[in-house]
């Protein structure tokens, strides 16, 4: 998954503004205590980050 796809999925699920705030400020233990943006910066795969966000926010399987 590309970063652009990750950003689109985030915006589609949470709305543009909320997705930006979540990506920059919400720390996830599944990402090693990083925010999604920090995880992207250190090279974690976007798909792994997306699935961690989905788990944290109970996104239904059919929208993952």
Coordinates of N, CA and C in Angstrom, one line a residue:
X1 N 0.8 -1.2 0.0 CA 0.0 0.0 0.0 C 0.9 1.2 0.0
X2 N 0.5 2.2 -0.8 CA 1.3 3.4 -0.9 C 0.8 4.4 0.2
X3 N 1.6 5.4 0.5 CA 1.3 6.4 1.4 C 0.0 7.2 1.0
X4 N -0.1 7.4 -0.3 CA -1.3 8.1 -0.8 C -2.6 7.3 -0.6
X5 N -2.5 6.0 -0.8 CA -3.7 5.1 -0.5 C -4.0 5.2 1.0
X6 N -3.0 5.1 1.8 CA -3.2 5.2 3.3 C -3.9 6.5 3.6
X7 N -3.5 7.6 3.1 CA -4.1 8.9 3.4 C -5.5 8.9 2.9
X8 N -5.8 8.4 1.7 CA -7.2 8.3 1.2 C -8.1 7.5 2.1
X9 N -7.6 6.3 2.5 CA -8.4 5.4 3.4 C -8.7 6.1 4.7
X10 N -7.7 6.8 5.3 CA -7.9 7.6 6.5 C -8.9 8.6 6.3
X11 N -8.8 9.4 5.3 CA -9.8 10.5 5.0 C -11.2 9.9 4.8
X12 N -11.3 8.8 4.0 CA -12.6 8.2 3.8 C -13.2 7.7 5.1
X13 N -12.4 7.2 5.9 CA -13.0 6.6 7.2 C -13.3 7.6 8.3
X14 N -12.4 8.6 8.4 CA -12.5 9.5 9.5 C -12.8 11.0 9.2
X15 N -12.8 11.3 7.9 CA -12.9 12.7 7.4 C -11.5 13.3 7.3
X16 N -11.4 14.3 6.4 CA -10.1 14.8 6.1 C -9.4 15.4 7.4
X17 N -10.1 16.3 8.1 CA -9.5 17.0 9.2 C -9.2 16.0 10.3
X18 N -10.1 15.2 10.7 CA -9.9 14.2 11.8 C -8.8 13.2 11.5
X19 N -8.7 12.8 10.2 CA -7.7 11.8 9.8 C -6.3 12.5 10.0
X20 N -6.2 13.7 9.6 CA -4.9 14.4 9.8 C -4.5 14.5 11.2
X21 N -5.4 14.8 12.1 CA -5.2 14.9 13.5 C -4.8 13.6 14.1
X22 N -5.5 12.5 13.7 CA -5.2 11.2 14.2 C -3.8 10.8 13.7
X23 N -3.5 11.0 12.5 CA -2.2 10.6 12.0 C -1.1 11.3 12.7
X24 N -1.3 12.5 13.0 CA -0.2 13.3 13.6 C -0.1 13.3 15.1
X25 N -1.2 12.9 15.8 CA -1.2 13.1 17.3 C -1.6 11.8 18.0
X26 N -2.2 10.8 17.4 CA -2.7 9.6 18.1 C -1.6 8.6 18.2
X27 N -1.1 8.3 19.4 CA 0.0 7.4 19.6 C -0.6 6.0 19.7
X28 N -0.1 5.0 19.0 CA -0.6 3.6 19.0 C 0.5 2.7 19.5
X29 N 0.2 1.9 20.5 CA 1.1 0.9 21.1 C 1.5 -0.1 20.0
X30 N 0.6 -0.4 19.1 CA 0.9 -1.4 18.0 C 1.9 -0.9 17.1
X31 N 2.2 0.4 17.1 CA 3.2 1.0 16.2 C 4.5 1.4 17.0
X32 N 4.6 0.7 18.2 CA 5.8 1.0 19.0 C 5.8 2.3 19.7
X33 N 4.6 2.8 20.0 CA 4.4 4.0 20.7 C 4.6 5.2 19.8
X34 N 4.3 5.0 18.6 CA 4.4 6.1 17.6 C 3.1 6.5 17.1
X35 N 3.0 7.7 16.5 CA 1.8 8.1 15.8 C 1.9 7.5 14.4
X36 N 0.8 7.4 13.6 CA 0.9 6.9 12.3 C 1.9 7.7 11.4
X37 N 2.0 9.0 11.6 CA 2.9 9.8 10.8 C 4.4 9.4 11.2
X38 N 4.6 9.3 12.4 CA 6.0 8.9 12.9 C 6.3 7.5 12.3
X39 N 5.3 6.6 12.4 CA 5.6 5.2 11.9 C 5.9 5.3 10.4
X40 N 5.2 6.1 9.6 CA 5.5 6.2 8.2 C 6.9 6.8 8.0
X41 N 7.3 7.8 8.8 CA 8.6 8.4 8.7 C 9.8 7.4 9.0
X42 N 9.5 6.5 9.9 CA 10.6 5.5 10.2 C 10.6 4.3 9.2
X43 N 9.6 4.3 8.3 CA 9.6 3.2 7.3 C 8.7 2.0 7.5
X44 N 7.8 2.1 8.5 CA 6.9 1.0 8.7 C 5.9 1.0 7.5
X45 N 5.5 -0.2 7.0 CA 4.7 -0.3 5.9 C 3.3 0.4 6.1
X46 N 2.8 1.1 5.2 CA 1.5 1.8 5.3 C 0.4 0.8 5.6
X47 N 0.4 -0.3 5.0 CA -0.6 -1.3 5.3 C -0.6 -1.7 6.8
X48 N 0.5 -1.9 7.3 CA 0.6 -2.3 8.8 C 0.1 -1.2 9.6
X49 N 0.4 0.1 9.3 CA -0.1 1.2 10.0 C -1.6 1.3 9.9
X50 N -2.1 1.2 8.7 CA -3.6 1.2 8.4 C -4.3 0.2 9.3
X51 N -3.8 -1.0 9.3 CA -4.4 -2.1 10.1 C -4.4 -1.8 11.6
X52 N -3.3 -1.2 12.1 CA -3.2 -0.8 13.5 C -4.2 0.3 13.8
X53 N -4.4 1.2 12.9 CA -5.4 2.3 13.1 C -6.8 1.6 13.1
X54 N -7.0 0.7 12.2 CA -8.3 0.0 12.2 C -8.6 -0.7 13.4
X55 N -7.6 -1.4 14.0 CA -7.8 -2.2 15.2 C -8.1 -1.2 16.4
X56 N -7.4 -0.1 16.4 CA -7.5 0.9 17.5 C -8.9 1.5 17.5
X57 N -9.5 1.7 16.3 CA -10.7 2.4 16.2 C -11.9 1.5 15.8
X58 N -11.7 0.2 15.9 CA -12.8 -0.8 15.6 C -13.4 -0.6 14.2
X59 N -12.6 -0.3 13.2 CA -13.1 -0.2 11.8 C -13.5 -1.6 11.4
X60 N -14.8 -1.8 10.9 CA -15.2 -3.1 10.5 C -14.4 -3.7 9.4
X61 N -14.3 -5.0 9.4 CA -13.5 -5.8 8.4 C -13.8 -5.3 7.0
X62 N -15.0 -5.1 6.6 CA -15.3 -4.8 5.2 C -14.8 -3.5 4.8
X63 N -14.3 -2.6 5.7 CA -13.8 -1.3 5.3 C -12.3 -1.2 5.5
X64 N -11.7 -2.4 5.8 CA -10.2 -2.4 6.1 C -9.4 -2.5 4.8

